[in-house]
PDB file of C-alpha atoms and ligand atoms in Angstrom:
ATOM      1  CA  MET A 883      19.169   4.331   1.854  1.00  0.00           C
ATOM      2  CA  PRO A 884      18.365   1.167   0.627  1.00  0.00           C
ATOM      3  CA  THR A 885      20.865  -1.257   2.696  1.00  0.00           C
ATOM      4  CA  ASN A 886      20.461  -5.154   1.749  1.00  0.00           C
ATOM      5  CA  ASN A 887      21.476  -6.978   4.041  1.00  0.00           C
ATOM      6  CA  ILE A 888      20.165  -7.796   7.888  1.00  0.00           C
ATOM      7  CA  LYS A 889      23.865  -7.966   9.447  1.00  0.00           C
ATOM      8  CA  SER A 890      24.605  -4.381   7.733  1.00  0.00           C
ATOM      9  CA  VAL A 891      21.158  -2.721   9.411  1.00  0.00           C
ATOM     10  CA  MET A 892      21.577  -4.733  12.306  1.00  0.00           C
ATOM     11  CA  GLN A 893      24.982  -2.795  12.779  1.00  0.00           C
ATOM     12  CA  GLY A 894      23.503   0.717  11.742  1.00  0.00           C
ATOM     13  CA  LEU A 895      20.375   0.464  13.776  1.00  0.00           C
ATOM     14  CA  SER A 896      22.925  -0.733  17.254  1.00  0.00           C
ATOM     15  CA  GLN A 897      25.435   2.558  16.226  1.00  0.00           C
ATOM     16  CA  LYS A 898      22.442   4.885  15.804  1.00  0.00           C
ATOM     17  CA  LYS A 899      20.457   3.324  18.847  1.00  0.00           C
ATOM     18  CA  ASP A 900      18.501   7.092  19.880  1.00  0.00           C
ATOM     19  CA  SER A 901      17.243   7.554  15.360  1.00  0.00           C
ATOM     20  CA  TYR A 902      16.432   4.309  14.996  1.00  0.00           C
ATOM     21  CA  VAL A 903      12.933   2.549  16.170  1.00  0.00           C
ATOM     22  CA  ARG A 904      11.950  -1.024  14.507  1.00  0.00           C
ATOM     23  CA  TYR A 905       8.378   0.506  14.723  1.00  0.00           C
ATOM     24  CA  VAL A 906       7.176  -1.128  17.881  1.00  0.00           C
ATOM     25  CA  ASN A 907       4.675   0.135  20.426  1.00  0.00           C
ATOM     26  CA  ASP A 908       2.925  -1.183  23.554  1.00  0.00           C
ATOM     27  CA  GLU A 909      -0.977  -0.646  21.693  1.00  0.00           C
ATOM     28  CA  VAL A 910      -3.443  -3.524  21.729  1.00  0.00           C
ATOM     29  CA  ILE A 911      -3.603  -5.256  18.773  1.00  0.00           C
ATOM     30  CA  THR A 912      -7.401  -5.220  18.276  1.00  0.00           C
ATOM     31  CA  TRP A 913      -7.599  -6.971  14.914  1.00  0.00           C
ATOM     32  CA  CYS A 914      -9.002 -10.821  14.879  1.00  0.00           C
ATOM     33  CA  SER A 915      -6.856 -13.887  15.876  1.00  0.00           C
ATOM     34  CA  GLY A 916      -5.624 -14.662  11.755  1.00  0.00           C
ATOM     35  CA  CYS A 917      -6.641 -11.593  10.491  1.00  0.00           C
ATOM     36  CA  GLY A 918      -3.742 -10.718   7.470  1.00  0.00           C
ATOM     37  CA  ASN A 919      -3.373  -7.793   9.091  1.00  0.00           C
ATOM     38  CA  TYR A 920      -1.256  -8.681  11.691  1.00  0.00           C
ATOM     39  CA  GLN A 921       1.282 -10.410   8.251  1.00  0.00           C
ATOM     40  CA  ILE A 922       0.876  -7.411   6.700  1.00  0.00           C
ATOM     41  CA  GLN A 923       2.184  -4.459   9.044  1.00  0.00           C
ATOM     42  CA  ASN A 924       5.263  -6.853  10.138  1.00  0.00           C
ATOM     43  CA  ALA A 925       6.237  -6.863   6.647  1.00  0.00           C
ATOM     44  CA  LEU A 926       6.072  -3.503   5.948  1.00  0.00           C
ATOM     45  CA  LYS A 927       8.126  -2.688   9.559  1.00  0.00           C
ATOM     46  CA  ARG A 928      10.344  -5.246   7.908  1.00  0.00           C
ATOM     47  CA  SER A 929      10.594  -3.446   4.619  1.00  0.00           C
ATOM     48  CA  LEU A 930      11.033  -0.274   6.268  1.00  0.00           C
ATOM     49  CA  THR A 931      13.827  -1.883   8.879  1.00  0.00           C
ATOM     50  CA  LEU A 932      15.877  -3.476   5.266  1.00  0.00           C
ATOM     51  CA  GLU A 933      15.255   0.040   3.454  1.00  0.00           C
ATOM     52  CA  GLY A 934      16.842   2.209   6.334  1.00  0.00           C
ATOM     53  CA  TYR A 935      13.881   4.168   6.953  1.00  0.00           C
ATOM     54  CA  THR A 936      14.297   5.380   9.653  1.00  0.00           C
ATOM     55  CA  ALA A 937      10.441   6.739  11.756  1.00  0.00           C
ATOM     56  CA  ASP A 938      11.015  10.277  12.553  1.00  0.00           C
ATOM     57  CA  LYS A 939      11.410   9.912   8.381  1.00  0.00           C
ATOM     58  CA  VAL A 940       8.084   7.903   7.260  1.00  0.00           C
ATOM     59  CA  LEU A 941       4.474   8.858   7.551  1.00  0.00           C
ATOM     60  CA  MET A 942       1.969   6.184   6.966  1.00  0.00           C
ATOM     61  CA  SER A 943      -2.013   7.580   6.361  1.00  0.00           C
ATOM     62  CA  PHE A 944      -4.577   5.331   7.323  1.00  0.00           C
ATOM     63  CA  ASP A 945      -8.102   5.168   6.124  1.00  0.00           C
ATOM     64  CA  ILE A 946     -10.970   3.876   7.891  1.00  0.00           C
ATOM     65  CA  GLY A 947     -11.361   0.031   8.103  1.00  0.00           C
ATOM     66  CA  CYS A 948      -9.095  -3.474  10.039  1.00  0.00           C
ATOM     67  CA  ASN A 949      -6.094  -2.153   8.571  1.00  0.00           C
ATOM     68  CA  GLY A 950      -6.605   2.041   9.279  1.00  0.00           C
ATOM     69  CA  ASN A 951      -6.739  -0.026  13.164  1.00  0.00           C
ATOM     70  CA  GLY A 952      -3.490  -0.136  12.860  1.00  0.00           C
ATOM     71  CA  SER A 953      -3.069   3.053  13.082  1.00  0.00           C
ATOM     72  CA  ASP A 954      -1.789   3.663  16.590  1.00  0.00           C
ATOM     73  CA  LYS A 955      -0.108   0.452  16.803  1.00  0.00           C
ATOM     74  CA  ILE A 956       3.224   0.829  14.573  1.00  0.00           C
ATOM     75  CA  ALA A 957       5.302   3.974  16.236  1.00  0.00           C
ATOM     76  CA  MET A 958       6.078   6.265  13.348  1.00  0.00           C
ATOM     77  CA  ASN A 959       4.380   9.953  12.463  1.00  0.00           C
ATOM     78  CA  THR A 960       0.960   8.524  11.052  1.00  0.00           C
ATOM     79  CA  PHE A 961      -2.219   9.591  10.404  1.00  0.00           C
ATOM     80  CA  HIS A 962      -6.222   8.185   9.953  1.00  0.00           C
ATOM     81  CA  GLY A 963      -8.393  10.677   8.309  1.00  0.00           C
ATOM     82  CA  LEU A 964     -12.308   9.950   6.914  1.00  0.00           C
ATOM     83  CA  HIS A 965     -13.398   7.673   5.075  1.00  0.00           C
ATOM     84  CA  GLY A 966     -12.041   6.721   1.825  1.00  0.00           C
ATOM     85  CA  ARG A 967      -9.089  10.338   2.307  1.00  0.00           C
ATOM     86  CA  ALA A 968      -5.698   8.600   2.879  1.00  0.00           C
ATOM     87  CA  LEU A 969      -4.634   9.089  -0.115  1.00  0.00           C
ATOM     88  CA  PRO A 970      -5.708  12.928  -0.779  1.00  0.00           C
ATOM     89  CA  LEU A 971      -3.581  13.430   2.963  1.00  0.00           C
ATOM     90  CA  ALA A 972      -0.900  11.529   1.640  1.00  0.00           C
ATOM     91  CA  ALA A 973      -0.457  12.826  -1.361  1.00  0.00           C
ATOM     92  CA  GLY A 974      -0.945  16.914   0.458  1.00  0.00           C
ATOM     93  CA  ALA A 975       1.996  14.982   3.003  1.00  0.00           C
ATOM     94  CA  ALA A 976       3.898  13.760   0.016  1.00  0.00           C
ATOM     95  CA  MET A 977       4.555  17.249  -2.281  1.00  0.00           C
ATOM     96  CA  GLY A 978       4.151  19.434   1.576  1.00  0.00           C
ATOM     97  CA  ASN A 979       7.865  17.709   2.806  1.00  0.00           C
ATOM     98  CA  THR A 980       9.747  15.958   0.053  1.00  0.00           C
ATOM     99  CA  ASP A 981      12.110  14.517   2.694  1.00  0.00           C
ATOM    100  CA  LEU A 982       8.999  12.069   4.175  1.00  0.00           C
ATOM    101  CA  LYS A 983       8.932   8.886   2.642  1.00  0.00           C
ATOM    102  CA  VAL A 984       5.461   8.586   2.186  1.00  0.00           C
ATOM    103  CA  ILE A 985       2.898   5.342   2.720  1.00  0.00           C
ATOM    104  CA  ALA A 986      -1.393   5.503   2.540  1.00  0.00           C
ATOM    105  CA  SER A 987      -3.012   2.040   3.825  1.00  0.00           C
ATOM    106  CA  ALA A 988      -6.538   1.403   2.409  1.00  0.00           C
ATOM    107  CA  GLY A 989      -9.042  -1.261   2.647  1.00  0.00           C
ATOM    108  CA  ASP A 990     -11.017  -2.425  -0.740  1.00  0.00           C
ATOM    109  CA  GLY A 991     -14.142  -0.778   0.470  1.00  0.00           C
ATOM    110  CA  GLY A 992     -12.841   2.769   1.342  1.00  0.00           C
ATOM    111  CA  THR A 993     -10.803   2.920  -2.272  1.00  0.00           C
ATOM    112  CA  MET A 994     -12.596   0.987  -4.424  1.00  0.00           C
ATOM    113  CA  SER A 995     -15.989   3.012  -3.780  1.00  0.00           C
ATOM    114  CA  GLU A 996     -15.629   5.857  -1.501  1.00  0.00           C
ATOM    115  CA  GLY A 997     -12.021   7.018  -2.069  1.00  0.00           C
ATOM    116  CA  ILE A 998     -12.169   6.202  -5.869  1.00  0.00           C
ATOM    117  CA  ASN A 999     -11.335   9.393  -7.560  1.00  0.00           C
ATOM    118  CA  HIS A1000      -8.951   9.638  -5.574  1.00  0.00           C
ATOM    119  CA  LEU A1001      -7.208   6.791  -6.586  1.00  0.00           C
ATOM    120  CA  VAL A1002      -7.389   6.952 -10.232  1.00  0.00           C
ATOM    121  CA  HIS A1003      -5.494  10.904  -9.485  1.00  0.00           C
ATOM    122  CA  CYS A1004      -2.859   9.501  -7.496  1.00  0.00           C
ATOM    123  CA  VAL A1005      -2.031   7.338 -10.757  1.00  0.00           C
ATOM    124  CA  ARG A1006      -2.052  10.341 -12.662  1.00  0.00           C
ATOM    125  CA  SER A1007      -0.415  12.326 -10.743  1.00  0.00           C
ATOM    126  CA  GLU A1008       2.488  10.411  -9.912  1.00  0.00           C
ATOM    127  CA  TYR A1009       2.541  11.241  -6.813  1.00  0.00           C
ATOM    128  CA  PRO A1010       5.917   9.802  -4.523  1.00  0.00           C
ATOM    129  CA  ILE A1011       3.113   7.565  -2.312  1.00  0.00           C
ATOM    130  CA  THR A1012       3.074   4.050  -1.774  1.00  0.00           C
ATOM    131  CA  PHE A1013       0.043   2.251  -1.656  1.00  0.00           C
ATOM    132  CA  ILE A1014      -1.531  -0.216   0.714  1.00  0.00           C
ATOM    133  CA  LEU A1015      -4.341  -1.594  -0.479  1.00  0.00           C
ATOM    134  CA  HIS A1016      -5.801  -4.159   1.930  1.00  0.00           C
ATOM    135  CA  ASN A1017      -8.130  -6.585  -0.416  1.00  0.00           C
ATOM    136  CA  ASN A1018     -10.175  -8.591   1.742  1.00  0.00           C
ATOM    137  CA  HIS A1019     -12.922  -8.337  -0.442  1.00  0.00           C
ATOM    138  CA  ASN A1020     -15.079  -7.026   2.200  1.00  0.00           C
ATOM    139  CA  TYR A1021     -16.004  -4.103   4.609  1.00  0.00           C
ATOM    140  CA  GLY A1022     -14.222  -5.822   7.688  1.00  0.00           C
ATOM    141  CA  LEU A1023     -15.037  -3.297  10.244  1.00  0.00           C
ATOM    142  CA  THR A1024     -18.648  -3.176  10.322  1.00  0.00           C
ATOM    143  CA  THR A1025     -19.222  -6.574  10.601  1.00  0.00           C
ATOM    144  CA  GLY A1026     -18.691  -8.138   7.137  1.00  0.00           C
ATOM    145  CA  GLN A1027     -20.733  -5.778   4.402  1.00  0.00           C
ATOM    146  CA  ALA A1028     -19.873  -6.910   0.350  1.00  0.00           C
ATOM    147  CA  SER A1029     -17.778  -4.248  -1.672  1.00  0.00           C
ATOM    148  CA  ALA A1030     -17.067  -3.963  -4.933  1.00  0.00           C
ATOM    149  CA  CYS A1031     -14.898  -6.708  -4.711  1.00  0.00           C
ATOM    150  CA  THR A1032     -16.665  -8.996  -2.994  1.00  0.00           C
ATOM    151  CA  LEU A1033     -16.885 -12.429  -4.897  1.00  0.00           C
ATOM    152  CA  PRO A1034     -20.263 -13.814  -6.053  1.00  0.00           C
ATOM    153  CA  GLY A1035     -21.179 -17.065  -3.693  1.00  0.00           C
ATOM    154  CA  ARG A1036     -21.633 -16.490   0.006  1.00  0.00           C
ATOM    155  CA  ALA A1037     -24.810 -13.872   1.182  1.00  0.00           C
ATOM    156  CA  MET A1038     -22.260 -11.474   3.062  1.00  0.00           C
ATOM    157  CA  ASN A1039     -24.126  -8.964   6.064  1.00  0.00           C
ATOM    158  CA  GLY A1040     -26.654  -5.982   4.007  1.00  0.00           C
ATOM    159  CA  SER A1041     -26.949  -8.508   1.094  1.00  0.00           C
ATOM    160  CA  PRO A1042     -28.581 -12.315   2.245  1.00  0.00           C
ATOM    161  CA  ASP A1043     -28.709 -13.117  -1.589  1.00  0.00           C
ATOM    162  CA  GLY A1044     -25.609 -12.610  -1.945  1.00  0.00           C
ATOM    163  CA  GLN A1045     -22.989 -10.317  -4.423  1.00  0.00           C
ATOM    164  CA  LEU A1046     -24.987  -9.664  -7.118  1.00  0.00           C
ATOM    165  CA  LEU A1047     -22.444  -7.752  -9.414  1.00  0.00           C
ATOM    166  CA  GLU A1048     -19.219  -8.270 -10.975  1.00  0.00           C
ATOM    167  CA  PRO A1049     -16.705  -8.166  -8.497  1.00  0.00           C
ATOM    168  CA  MET A1050     -13.934  -5.479  -9.441  1.00  0.00           C
ATOM    169  CA  ASN A1051     -10.231  -5.800 -10.102  1.00  0.00           C
ATOM    170  CA  PRO A1052      -8.096  -3.237  -8.107  1.00  0.00           C
ATOM    171  CA  SER A1053      -4.932  -4.105  -9.618  1.00  0.00           C
ATOM    172  CA  GLU A1054      -6.357  -4.715 -13.222  1.00  0.00           C
ATOM    173  CA  PHE A1055      -8.208  -1.497 -13.059  1.00  0.00           C
ATOM    174  CA  VAL A1056      -5.103   0.816 -12.117  1.00  0.00           C
ATOM    175  CA  LEU A1057      -3.402  -1.313 -15.577  1.00  0.00           C
ATOM    176  CA  ASN A1058      -5.392   0.338 -17.320  1.00  0.00           C
ATOM    177  CA  LEU A1059      -5.031   3.504 -15.519  1.00  0.00           C
ATOM    178  CA  ASN A1060      -1.602   3.743 -17.350  1.00  0.00           C
ATOM    179  CA  PRO A1061       0.459   3.282 -14.225  1.00  0.00           C
ATOM    180  CA  SER A1062       4.236   3.066 -13.643  1.00  0.00           C
ATOM    181  CA  PHE A1063       3.936   0.673 -10.553  1.00  0.00           C
ATOM    182  CA  VAL A1064       1.685  -1.869 -10.210  1.00  0.00           C
ATOM    183  CA  ALA A1065       2.257  -4.864  -7.901  1.00  0.00           C
ATOM    184  CA  ARG A1066       0.282  -7.807  -6.308  1.00  0.00           C
ATOM    185  CA  THR A1067       1.420 -10.124  -2.922  1.00  0.00           C
ATOM    186  CA  PHE A1068      -0.411 -11.775  -0.751  1.00  0.00           C
ATOM    187  CA  SER A1069      -1.167 -11.678   3.399  1.00  0.00           C
ATOM    188  CA  GLY A1070       0.215 -15.184   4.055  1.00  0.00           C
ATOM    189  CA  ASP A1071       3.547 -14.848   2.210  1.00  0.00           C
ATOM    190  CA  VAL A1072       5.441 -12.414   4.265  1.00  0.00           C
ATOM    191  CA  LYS A1073       8.683 -12.750   2.728  1.00  0.00           C
ATOM    192  CA  HIS A1074       6.611 -12.255  -0.760  1.00  0.00           C
ATOM    193  CA  MET A1075       5.180  -9.113   0.756  1.00  0.00           C
ATOM    194  CA  THR A1076       8.399  -7.732   2.008  1.00  0.00           C
ATOM    195  CA  LYS A1077       9.804  -8.139  -1.344  1.00  0.00           C
ATOM    196  CA  ILE A1078       7.511  -6.591  -2.941  1.00  0.00           C
ATOM    197  CA  PHE A1079       7.736  -3.352  -0.426  1.00  0.00           C
ATOM    198  CA  ARG A1080      10.654  -2.984  -0.884  1.00  0.00           C
ATOM    199  CA  LYS A1081       9.968  -2.196  -4.787  1.00  0.00           C
ATOM    200  CA  ALA A1082       7.764   0.267  -4.322  1.00  0.00           C
ATOM    201  CA  LEU A1083       9.232   1.950  -1.465  1.00  0.00           C
ATOM    202  CA  ASN A1084      12.694   2.514  -4.085  1.00  0.00           C
ATOM    203  CA  HIS A1085       9.342   3.675  -6.727  1.00  0.00           C
ATOM    204  CA  LYS A1086       9.765   7.501  -7.737  1.00  0.00           C
ATOM    205  CA  GLY A1087       6.511   7.560  -8.820  1.00  0.00           C
ATOM    206  CA  PHE A1088       2.941   6.321  -7.521  1.00  0.00           C
ATOM    207  CA  ALA A1089       3.158   2.554  -6.651  1.00  0.00           C
ATOM    208  CA  PHE A1090       0.518   0.490  -6.485  1.00  0.00           C
ATOM    209  CA  VAL A1091       0.519  -2.160  -4.648  1.00  0.00           C
ATOM    210  CA  GLU A1092      -2.553  -5.087  -3.587  1.00  0.00           C
ATOM    211  CA  VAL A1093      -2.519  -7.144  -0.797  1.00  0.00           C
ATOM    212  CA  LEU A1094      -4.593 -10.225  -0.727  1.00  0.00           C
ATOM    213  CA  GLN A1095      -5.376 -10.402   2.526  1.00  0.00           C
ATOM    214  CA  THR A1096      -7.233 -12.973   4.803  1.00  0.00           C
ATOM    215  CA  CYS A1097      -9.991 -11.926   6.688  1.00  0.00           C
ATOM    216  CA  PRO A1098     -10.763 -14.704   8.559  1.00  0.00           C
ATOM    217  CA  THR A1099     -14.175 -13.429  10.203  1.00  0.00           C
ATOM    218  CA  TYR A1100     -16.103 -11.870   7.255  1.00  0.00           C
ATOM    219  CA  ASN A1101     -14.596 -13.827   3.722  1.00  0.00           C
ATOM    220  CA  LYS A1102     -15.351 -17.692   4.508  1.00  0.00           C
ATOM    221  CA  VAL A1103     -15.251 -17.949   0.610  1.00  0.00           C
ATOM    222  CA  THR A1104     -10.771 -16.819  -0.340  1.00  0.00           C
ATOM    223  CA  PRO A1105      -9.298 -18.332   3.200  1.00  0.00           C
ATOM    224  CA  GLN A1106      -5.682 -19.096   3.088  1.00  0.00           C
ATOM    225  CA  GLU A1107      -6.304 -22.123   2.241  1.00  0.00           C
ATOM    226  CA  TRP A1108      -7.433 -21.035  -0.794  1.00  0.00           C
ATOM    227  CA  TYR A1109      -4.976 -18.763  -2.343  1.00  0.00           C
ATOM    228  CA  TRP A1110      -2.175 -20.889  -1.355  1.00  0.00           C
ATOM    229  CA  GLU A1111      -4.097 -23.530  -3.927  1.00  0.00           C
ATOM    230  CA  ARG A1112      -3.542 -21.060  -6.655  1.00  0.00           C
ATOM    231  CA  VAL A1113      -1.078 -18.270  -5.777  1.00  0.00           C
ATOM    232  CA  LYS A1114       1.617 -18.271  -8.821  1.00  0.00           C
ATOM    233  CA  TYR A1115       4.703 -15.719  -8.685  1.00  0.00           C
ATOM    234  CA  LEU A1116       5.992 -14.328 -11.717  1.00  0.00           C
ATOM    235  CA  GLU A1117       9.274 -14.652 -11.393  1.00  0.00           C
ATOM    236  CA  ASP A1118       8.611 -18.790 -12.211  1.00  0.00           C
ATOM    237  CA  ILE A1119       7.264 -17.429 -15.928  1.00  0.00           C
ATOM    238  CA  LYS A1120      10.500 -18.273 -17.988  1.00  0.00           C
ATOM    239  CA  GLY A1121      11.272 -14.819 -19.355  1.00  0.00           C
ATOM    240  CA  TRP A1122       9.580 -12.236 -17.386  1.00  0.00           C
ATOM    241  CA  LYS A1123       9.728  -8.707 -17.315  1.00  0.00           C
ATOM    242  CA  ALA A1124       7.457  -6.063 -15.838  1.00  0.00           C
ATOM    243  CA  ASN A1125       8.183  -4.007 -18.638  1.00  0.00           C
ATOM    244  CA  ASP A1126       4.805  -4.885 -20.766  1.00  0.00           C
ATOM    245  CA  LEU A1127       1.062  -2.963 -20.124  1.00  0.00           C
ATOM    246  CA  GLU A1128      -1.086  -5.310 -22.474  1.00  0.00           C
ATOM    247  CA  LYS A1129       0.878  -9.187 -21.133  1.00  0.00           C
ATOM    248  CA  ALA A1130       0.359  -7.821 -17.177  1.00  0.00           C
ATOM    249  CA  LYS A1131      -3.425  -7.579 -17.908  1.00  0.00           C
ATOM    250  CA  LYS A1132      -3.621 -10.614 -19.372  1.00  0.00           C
ATOM    251  CA  TYR A1133      -1.463 -11.799 -15.760  1.00  0.00           C
ATOM    252  CA  ILE A1134      -3.572 -10.130 -13.021  1.00  0.00           C
ATOM    253  CA  LYS A1135      -7.379 -11.605 -15.076  1.00  0.00           C
ATOM    254  CA  ASP A1136      -7.297 -14.746 -14.099  1.00  0.00           C
ATOM    255  CA  PHE A1137      -8.954 -15.142  -9.896  1.00  0.00           C
ATOM    256  CA  GLU A1138      -9.959 -19.079 -10.307  1.00  0.00           C
ATOM    257  CA  LYS A1139      -7.713 -21.286 -11.051  1.00  0.00           C
ATOM    258  CA  ASN A1140      -4.888 -18.768 -11.115  1.00  0.00           C
ATOM    259  CA  VAL A1141      -3.838 -16.672  -8.947  1.00  0.00           C
ATOM    260  CA  TYR A1142      -0.557 -13.912 -10.143  1.00  0.00           C
ATOM    261  CA  VAL A1143       1.081 -12.742  -7.208  1.00  0.00           C
ATOM    262  CA  GLY A1144       4.615  -9.924  -7.971  1.00  0.00           C
ATOM    263  CA  VAL A1145       4.935  -7.173 -10.120  1.00  0.00           C
ATOM    264  CA  PHE A1146       3.151  -6.972 -12.797  1.00  0.00           C
ATOM    265  CA  TYR A1147       4.376  -3.374 -14.265  1.00  0.00           C
ATOM    266  CA  GLU A1148       6.871  -0.767 -13.369  1.00  0.00           C
ATOM    267  CA  ASN A1149       8.334   2.341 -15.562  1.00  0.00           C
ATOM    268  CA  LYS A1150      11.029   4.060 -14.065  1.00  0.00           C
ATOM    269  CA  ASN A1151      11.002   6.939 -16.249  1.00  0.00           C
ATOM    270  CA  ILE A1152       9.151   9.152 -15.171  1.00  0.00           C
ATOM    271  CA  VAL A1153       8.947  12.306 -14.477  1.00  0.00           C
ATOM    272  CA  PRO A1154       7.890  13.166 -10.766  1.00  0.00           C
ATOM    273  CA  TYR A1155       4.411  15.536 -10.732  1.00  0.00           C
ATOM    274  CA  VAL A1156       6.798  18.442  -8.795  1.00  0.00           C
ATOM    275  CA  ASN A1157       9.122  18.685 -11.997  1.00  0.00           C
ATOM    276  CA  LYS A1158       6.052  18.209 -14.254  1.00  0.00           C
ATOM    277  CA  LEU A1159       4.741  22.120 -13.140  1.00  0.00           C
ATOM    278  CA  PRO A1160       7.169  24.016 -16.708  1.00  0.00           C
ATOM    279  CA  TYR A1161       8.820  26.656 -13.247  1.00  0.00           C
ATOM    280  CA  LEU A1162       9.961  23.694 -11.182  1.00  0.00           C
ATOM    281  CA  SER A1163      11.561  21.580 -13.940  1.00  0.00           C
ATOM    282  CA  ASP A1164      14.882  21.469 -12.407  1.00  0.00           C
ATOM    283  CA  TYR A1165      13.166  22.142  -8.330  1.00  0.00           C
ATOM    284  CA  LYS A1166      15.240  19.787  -5.532  1.00  0.00           C
ATOM    285  CA  GLY A1167      14.510  21.543  -2.599  1.00  0.00           C
ATOM    286  CA  ASN A1168      11.891  20.696  -0.217  1.00  0.00           C
ATOM    287  CA  PRO A1169       8.844  22.940   0.190  1.00  0.00           C
ATOM    288  CA  ALA A1170       8.088  22.245   4.476  1.00  0.00           C
ATOM    289  CA  ASN A1171      12.341  24.358   4.894  1.00  0.00           C
ATOM    290  CA  GLU A1172      10.771  27.524   2.734  1.00  0.00           C
ATOM    291  CA  VAL A1173       8.422  27.637   5.382  1.00  0.00           C
ATOM    292  CA  LYS A1174      10.140  27.031   7.963  1.00  0.00           C
ATOM    293  CA  HIS A1175      10.647  31.051   9.387  1.00  0.00           C
ATOM    294  CA  PHE A1176       6.408  31.821   9.507  1.00  0.00           C
ATOM    295  CA  ASP A1177       5.823  31.580  12.912  1.00  0.00           C
ATOM    296  CA  VAL A1178       2.576  29.443  12.718  1.00  0.00           C
ATOM    297  CA  SER A1179       2.202  28.844  15.762  1.00  0.00           C
ATOM    298  CA  LYS A1180      -1.101  31.767  16.811  1.00  0.00           C
ATOM    299  CA  LEU A1181      -3.018  30.022  13.753  1.00  0.00           C
ATOM    300  CA  ILE A1182      -2.497  26.430  15.449  1.00  0.00           C
ATOM    301  CA  LYS A1183      -3.696  27.671  18.748  1.00  0.00           C
ATOM    302  CA  SER A1184      -7.060  28.912  17.768  1.00  0.00           C
ATOM    303  CA  PHE A1185      -8.183  25.589  16.556  1.00  0.00           C
ATOM    304  CA  GLU A1186      -7.174  24.470  20.144  1.00  0.00           C
TER     305      GLU A1186
HETATM  306 FE1  LIG B2608      -9.456  -8.820  10.182  1.00  0.00          FE
HETATM  307 FE2  LIG B2608     -11.799  -9.492   8.751  1.00  0.00          FE
HETATM  308 FE3  LIG B2608     -11.339  -9.528  11.613  1.00  0.00          FE
HETATM  309 FE4  LIG B2608     -11.703  -7.024  10.643  1.00  0.00          FE
HETATM  310  S1  LIG B2608     -13.162  -8.692  10.229  1.00  0.00           S
HETATM  311  S2  LIG B2608      -9.358  -7.549  12.023  1.00  0.00           S
HETATM  312  S3  LIG B2608     -10.370  -7.703   8.075  1.00  0.00           S
HETATM  313  S4  LIG B2608      -9.796 -11.105  10.452  1.00  0.00           S
END
């Protein structure tokens, strides 16, 4: 139910006061002062509100990490899983209940190391998930160890001589997997994040969004000012169209002089995972409704 301006959303909110919530609760925020997570979560709440989603129709699967500590700070259905496993949990939810808008949130540590296999197969499978990768270039929750994305140049906890290996570039990695949606944005620019999240929420398949996130406590190599000096917007490139994978790969590579943000690639002509199965090619139902008449209360009780 996309809604395109704040006025109509606000009218909708006042008309449907009971069913709309603004994703806000009273939980105590534990992120460090100046952390990019504040802006990311605010941009997401804003995007969901502008797109007209009610909180009861959204589920977020969180990984372990500083991003995962946001799981109780947003009022909606949330699941805080094991490290590196935000994506398979999201895939199960998205396949099981097609009425839900499913979003997964994970850091660069969990995504590009522990859970990299899940990322690869989510891209291949086109599960209908909006995936937000918080790339702060380190393992922040465990006090600043080097991740697969840490840039060379600074000693980290556990690697006093600095990162020795070539860092991974997550968006470049995903562009090589024949994806249908790849975008990158920056936690310092809430307006841009909101724009990108809204596009990702409207994508029918697997939407990969990398957010270059500031971590003022442990990442002193790429602070907010570092990004502002380098961030360039793809939409400012004359004639830019997000339909050329090879061109996208060229712009994603540079991470020294220019850091491009925007939608790098989008293919709207995709077949959702469930419809790839020959006997379900026309399926438009919701599996959750088909199992409603089964009473599983006893089974659930057995876990208590
Ligand atoms: Fe944010 Fe870094 Fe603090 Fe974690 S350690 S809360 S990512 S600033």
